[in-house]
Amino acid sequence: MTNTQTNEIIEIRINGEPHSLGTPATVATLIDARKPRPPFAVEVNKQLVRRPSYGETPLRDGDQVEIVTLVGGG
Amino acid sequence: MTVDPTSLKIGGQTFHSRLFVGTGKYASYELMRECLEACRCDVVTVAVRRDRLIDDQNRSLLDFIDTKRYTILPNTAGCFTAEDAVRVARLGRDILEQLDNPGAAWVKLEVLHDKKTLLPDPIGTLDALQTLIKDGFQVLVYTSDDPAMACRLKEAGAASVMPAGSPIGSGQGVLNPNNIRIVLEMLKENDPDYPVIVDAGVGTASDVAIAMELGADGVLLNTGIAHAADAPAMARAMAHAIDAGYLAHRAGRIPRKLYATASSPIDGRITLNNR
């Protein structure tokens, strides 16, 4: 961690859509801002991020985030 | 209605109903809930998809499924590679663990070849199965009715092999009963309790009965109920068909014969006219 005060803007994708985030950003800050309806699961760059790790999973420029839930299916 | 005390054991769990029902394609959540009730299923399948910030009425599928009553079987539908199927399986498990649902241990694995046929990709399916088993999943595997592939999936550790009766959503029923027979014979040899579920292609109640009469342990269906003109009535019909087919299989059908055998006695007729 070099400098937590740099409010650098990063560009990430959430569920395929482009989003700009201020830094420092983690999965926890993203979830706090977006407030997906529980239950949901989160993936960053194709890796599952489990709930206890949200706060310690930083988001970086270019990250691909997926936030998923359950829907009807066969 | 209790048909038989023998229940279905699969993936470490025991169920009274042998009908597994999908939750997709219903005209409304209310209709889905009514159909799940009417078909008396214990297991319902769901898909894992990107959340939307706002859906039409901000309602969720899970508002209409009692997660304490039903075991939720998450699928990997829509995956065309082993890698994607493994990702989806892990996401689904994470959600079901939050719900404290026994389905968290399970996944219905589908790795598809192409969008038009939705036929399974056998190599991707086996590849994903091996990864998921190492990852601790009980894997119920959607596959074609190919007996050789069914054997390879069982050997690799599938909790259940689920051969398709016909393509997903096609309503063509069990197109090749001989293959299903061979799959059942091979998978159950020296292992009669190994669960085989016919998955996909069911159009109406007789398709379910045929699958069960062949000796399947259960049937998984979705569209056959969801798109019926009167879906709750079809849900009830499917429940009866499961019971009818299961009982008929256990009862043992008579052999097929080319010629007739009279049911009424020949002796004592008042006419001597014979042809």
XYZ file of C-alpha atoms in Angstrom, chain B:
275
model
C -50.351 -39.928 -1.520
C -47.604 -42.314 -0.486
C -46.868 -44.762 -3.228
C -43.876 -46.564 -1.870
C -41.785 -46.364 1.260
C -38.632 -46.685 -0.816
C -37.193 -43.238 -1.267
C -34.583 -41.902 -3.632
C -31.044 -41.548 -2.270
C -28.848 -39.278 -4.296
C -25.840 -37.090 -3.609
C -25.929 -37.806 0.124
C -29.611 -36.909 0.461
C -32.896 -38.785 0.568
C -36.130 -37.704 -1.108
C -39.719 -38.882 -1.224
C -40.426 -37.490 -4.671
C -38.600 -38.762 -7.727
C -39.554 -35.726 -9.767
C -37.004 -32.903 -10.043
C -38.467 -29.717 -11.472
C -36.921 -26.649 -13.062
C -37.977 -23.131 -12.105
C -37.502 -21.466 -15.495
C -39.935 -20.260 -18.148
C -43.080 -19.890 -16.041
C -45.408 -17.052 -16.963
C -45.127 -15.745 -13.381
C -43.481 -16.563 -10.068
C -46.935 -17.230 -8.609
C -47.625 -19.828 -11.292
C -44.242 -21.448 -10.660
C -44.945 -21.714 -6.947
C -48.347 -23.268 -7.612
C -46.800 -25.830 -9.980
C -44.023 -26.789 -7.561
C -46.711 -27.397 -4.972
C -48.894 -29.366 -7.382
C -46.145 -31.711 -8.578
C -45.049 -32.505 -4.988
C -41.358 -32.289 -5.848
C -38.610 -32.058 -3.228
C -35.843 -30.801 -5.521
C -35.962 -27.702 -7.722
C -33.282 -26.549 -10.131
C -32.140 -22.949 -10.526
C -29.688 -21.054 -12.706
C -26.925 -18.605 -11.729
C -27.049 -15.270 -13.555
C -25.826 -11.691 -13.323
C -27.898 -9.718 -10.861
C -29.804 -6.758 -12.172
C -30.028 -3.664 -10.018
C -33.756 -3.443 -10.657
C -35.875 -6.201 -12.146
C -39.433 -5.599 -13.327
C -41.013 -5.563 -9.875
C -37.870 -5.944 -7.741
C -38.914 -9.483 -6.896
C -36.586 -12.435 -6.671
C -37.127 -16.075 -7.545
C -36.253 -16.871 -3.950
C -39.257 -14.882 -2.715
C -41.337 -17.701 -4.196
C -39.328 -20.783 -3.171
C -39.386 -22.037 0.400
C -35.684 -22.753 0.872
C -36.422 -24.711 4.040
C -38.714 -27.065 2.161
C -36.994 -27.571 -1.187
C -33.477 -28.714 -1.925
C -32.174 -26.299 -4.513
C -30.064 -27.830 -7.261
C -28.057 -25.088 -9.007
C -27.220 -25.758 -12.639
C -24.463 -24.643 -14.973
C -26.886 -24.110 -17.850
C -25.616 -21.871 -20.595
C -21.960 -22.874 -20.135
C -20.089 -23.975 -23.225
C -16.691 -24.613 -21.611
C -15.562 -26.630 -18.614
C -13.919 -23.526 -17.156
C -17.170 -21.534 -17.209
C -19.163 -24.434 -15.747
C -16.720 -24.689 -12.822
C -16.965 -20.930 -12.208
C -20.764 -21.051 -12.204
C -20.808 -24.085 -9.908
C -18.610 -22.281 -7.376
C -20.769 -19.136 -7.520
C -23.916 -21.192 -7.029
C -22.450 -22.996 -4.045
C -21.474 -19.689 -2.448
C -25.078 -18.471 -2.712
C -26.644 -21.689 -1.437
C -24.277 -21.738 1.529
C -25.641 -18.314 2.476
C -29.141 -19.777 2.322
C -28.057 -22.754 4.436
C -29.658 -24.993 1.810
C -28.492 -28.612 1.391
C -28.207 -27.956 -2.342
C -24.935 -26.150 -1.577
C -23.182 -29.506 -1.821
C -24.660 -30.149 -5.258
C -24.450 -29.003 -8.794
C -26.236 -30.061 -11.955
C -23.397 -29.975 -14.451
C -24.183 -28.954 -18.011
C -21.442 -28.204 -20.508
C -23.142 -27.597 -23.814
C -21.858 -27.954 -27.339
C -23.950 -25.347 -29.167
C -26.970 -23.122 -28.715
C -29.089 -24.730 -31.402
C -29.128 -28.314 -30.133
C -28.102 -27.709 -26.495
C -26.536 -31.149 -26.723
C -23.843 -31.817 -24.149
C -20.162 -31.495 -24.997
C -18.841 -34.814 -23.673
C -15.194 -33.806 -23.370
C -15.937 -30.526 -21.608
C -18.423 -32.303 -19.354
C -15.899 -34.908 -18.209
C -13.227 -32.248 -17.743
C -15.506 -30.087 -15.564
C -16.715 -33.130 -13.618
C -13.171 -34.039 -12.618
C -12.437 -30.494 -11.416
C -15.697 -30.229 -9.468
C -15.191 -33.552 -7.720
C -11.725 -32.431 -6.586
C -13.448 -29.296 -5.331
C -15.804 -31.383 -3.147
C -19.026 -31.156 -5.156
C -21.683 -33.832 -5.496
C -22.136 -33.630 -9.248
C -25.314 -34.637 -11.078
C -24.297 -34.753 -14.705
C -26.468 -33.939 -17.694
C -25.343 -36.051 -20.631
C -26.632 -37.634 -23.818
C -28.094 -41.143 -23.817
C -24.726 -42.592 -24.897
C -24.000 -45.607 -22.666
C -20.210 -45.345 -23.039
C -20.204 -41.712 -21.913
C -22.542 -42.561 -19.044
C -20.040 -45.182 -17.849
C -17.139 -42.745 -18.083
C -19.054 -40.178 -15.999
C -19.922 -42.714 -13.309
C -16.315 -43.941 -13.183
C -15.156 -40.337 -12.797
C -17.341 -40.015 -9.698
C -20.662 -38.485 -10.789
C -23.209 -38.630 -7.945
C -25.843 -39.254 -10.628
C -25.749 -39.622 -14.378
C -28.654 -37.823 -16.048
C -29.146 -38.899 -19.654
C -31.377 -36.761 -21.842
C -34.520 -38.370 -23.199
C -34.358 -35.905 -26.112
C -33.028 -32.365 -26.577
C -33.699 -29.820 -23.809
C -37.117 -28.225 -24.123
C -37.952 -30.247 -27.242
C -40.885 -32.165 -25.759
C -40.000 -35.236 -27.803
C -39.976 -37.601 -24.837
C -37.655 -40.604 -24.643
C -36.463 -40.914 -28.245
C -34.188 -43.903 -27.785
C -35.490 -46.138 -25.014
C -32.959 -48.816 -25.929
C -30.072 -46.510 -25.091
C -31.696 -45.581 -21.785
C -32.126 -49.306 -21.066
C -28.455 -49.946 -21.793
C -27.371 -46.951 -19.689
C -29.455 -48.276 -16.786
C -28.161 -51.817 -17.186
C -24.524 -50.738 -17.315
C -24.632 -48.184 -14.492
C -26.641 -50.396 -12.163
C -24.663 -53.593 -12.717
C -23.548 -54.672 -9.212
C -24.724 -51.243 -8.028
C -28.531 -51.302 -8.276
C -29.000 -48.182 -6.155
C -26.831 -45.963 -8.357
C -29.185 -43.103 -9.259
C -29.965 -42.435 -12.904
C -32.270 -39.505 -13.648
C -33.739 -38.933 -17.097
C -33.220 -35.231 -17.709
C -34.664 -33.221 -20.557
C -37.078 -33.674 -23.416
C -40.225 -34.526 -21.462
C -43.344 -33.258 -23.230
C -46.178 -34.851 -21.308
C -47.022 -37.311 -18.551
C -46.549 -40.465 -20.611
C -42.935 -39.471 -21.321
C -42.295 -39.424 -17.578
C -44.052 -42.759 -17.112
C -41.990 -44.336 -19.901
C -38.716 -43.134 -18.378
C -39.720 -44.554 -14.997
C -40.987 -47.827 -16.515
C -37.579 -48.266 -18.131
C -36.111 -48.194 -14.629
C -34.938 -44.619 -14.180
C -34.742 -43.476 -10.556
C -36.303 -40.131 -11.348
C -37.054 -37.533 -13.985
C -35.954 -33.911 -14.213
C -38.130 -31.618 -16.302
C -39.014 -27.951 -16.686
C -40.630 -26.882 -19.944
C -43.156 -29.744 -19.984
C -44.873 -28.147 -16.993
C -43.925 -24.491 -17.418
C -45.217 -24.187 -20.988
C -48.284 -26.434 -20.701
C -51.526 -24.581 -21.427
C -52.670 -25.374 -17.869
C -49.362 -25.657 -16.066
C -50.659 -26.626 -12.585
C -52.803 -29.396 -14.105
C -49.760 -30.711 -15.983
C -47.748 -30.532 -12.744
C -50.299 -32.837 -11.110
C -50.221 -35.133 -14.148
C -46.417 -35.375 -13.924
C -46.625 -36.331 -10.240
C -49.045 -39.140 -11.079
C -46.886 -40.250 -14.008
C -43.809 -40.552 -11.782
C -45.735 -42.749 -9.368
C -47.404 -44.772 -12.127
C -44.161 -45.446 -13.980
C -42.242 -46.258 -10.819
C -44.890 -48.688 -9.579
C -45.197 -50.307 -13.005
C -41.449 -50.823 -13.213
C -41.353 -52.447 -9.802
C -44.464 -54.497 -10.558
C -42.846 -56.004 -13.648
C -44.585 -55.726 -16.976
C -45.752 -58.745 -18.984
C -43.692 -59.761 -21.997
C -44.766 -58.413 -25.374
C -46.238 -61.125 -27.626
C -47.193 -61.001 -31.272
C -50.513 -62.833 -30.854
C -53.455 -62.560 -28.535
C -54.048 -64.552 -25.355
C -57.693 -64.740 -24.306
C -58.519 -63.353 -20.900
C -61.824 -65.259 -20.690
C -61.900 -69.077 -20.492
C -62.123 -71.146 -23.656
C -63.971 -73.934 -21.808
C -67.700 -73.557 -21.243
C -68.518 -71.414 -24.235
C -72.050 -71.881 -25.599
C -70.778 -71.665 -29.163
C -68.503 -74.164 -30.859
C -67.701 -71.835 -33.711
C -63.920 -71.550 -33.999
C -61.891 -69.764 -36.610
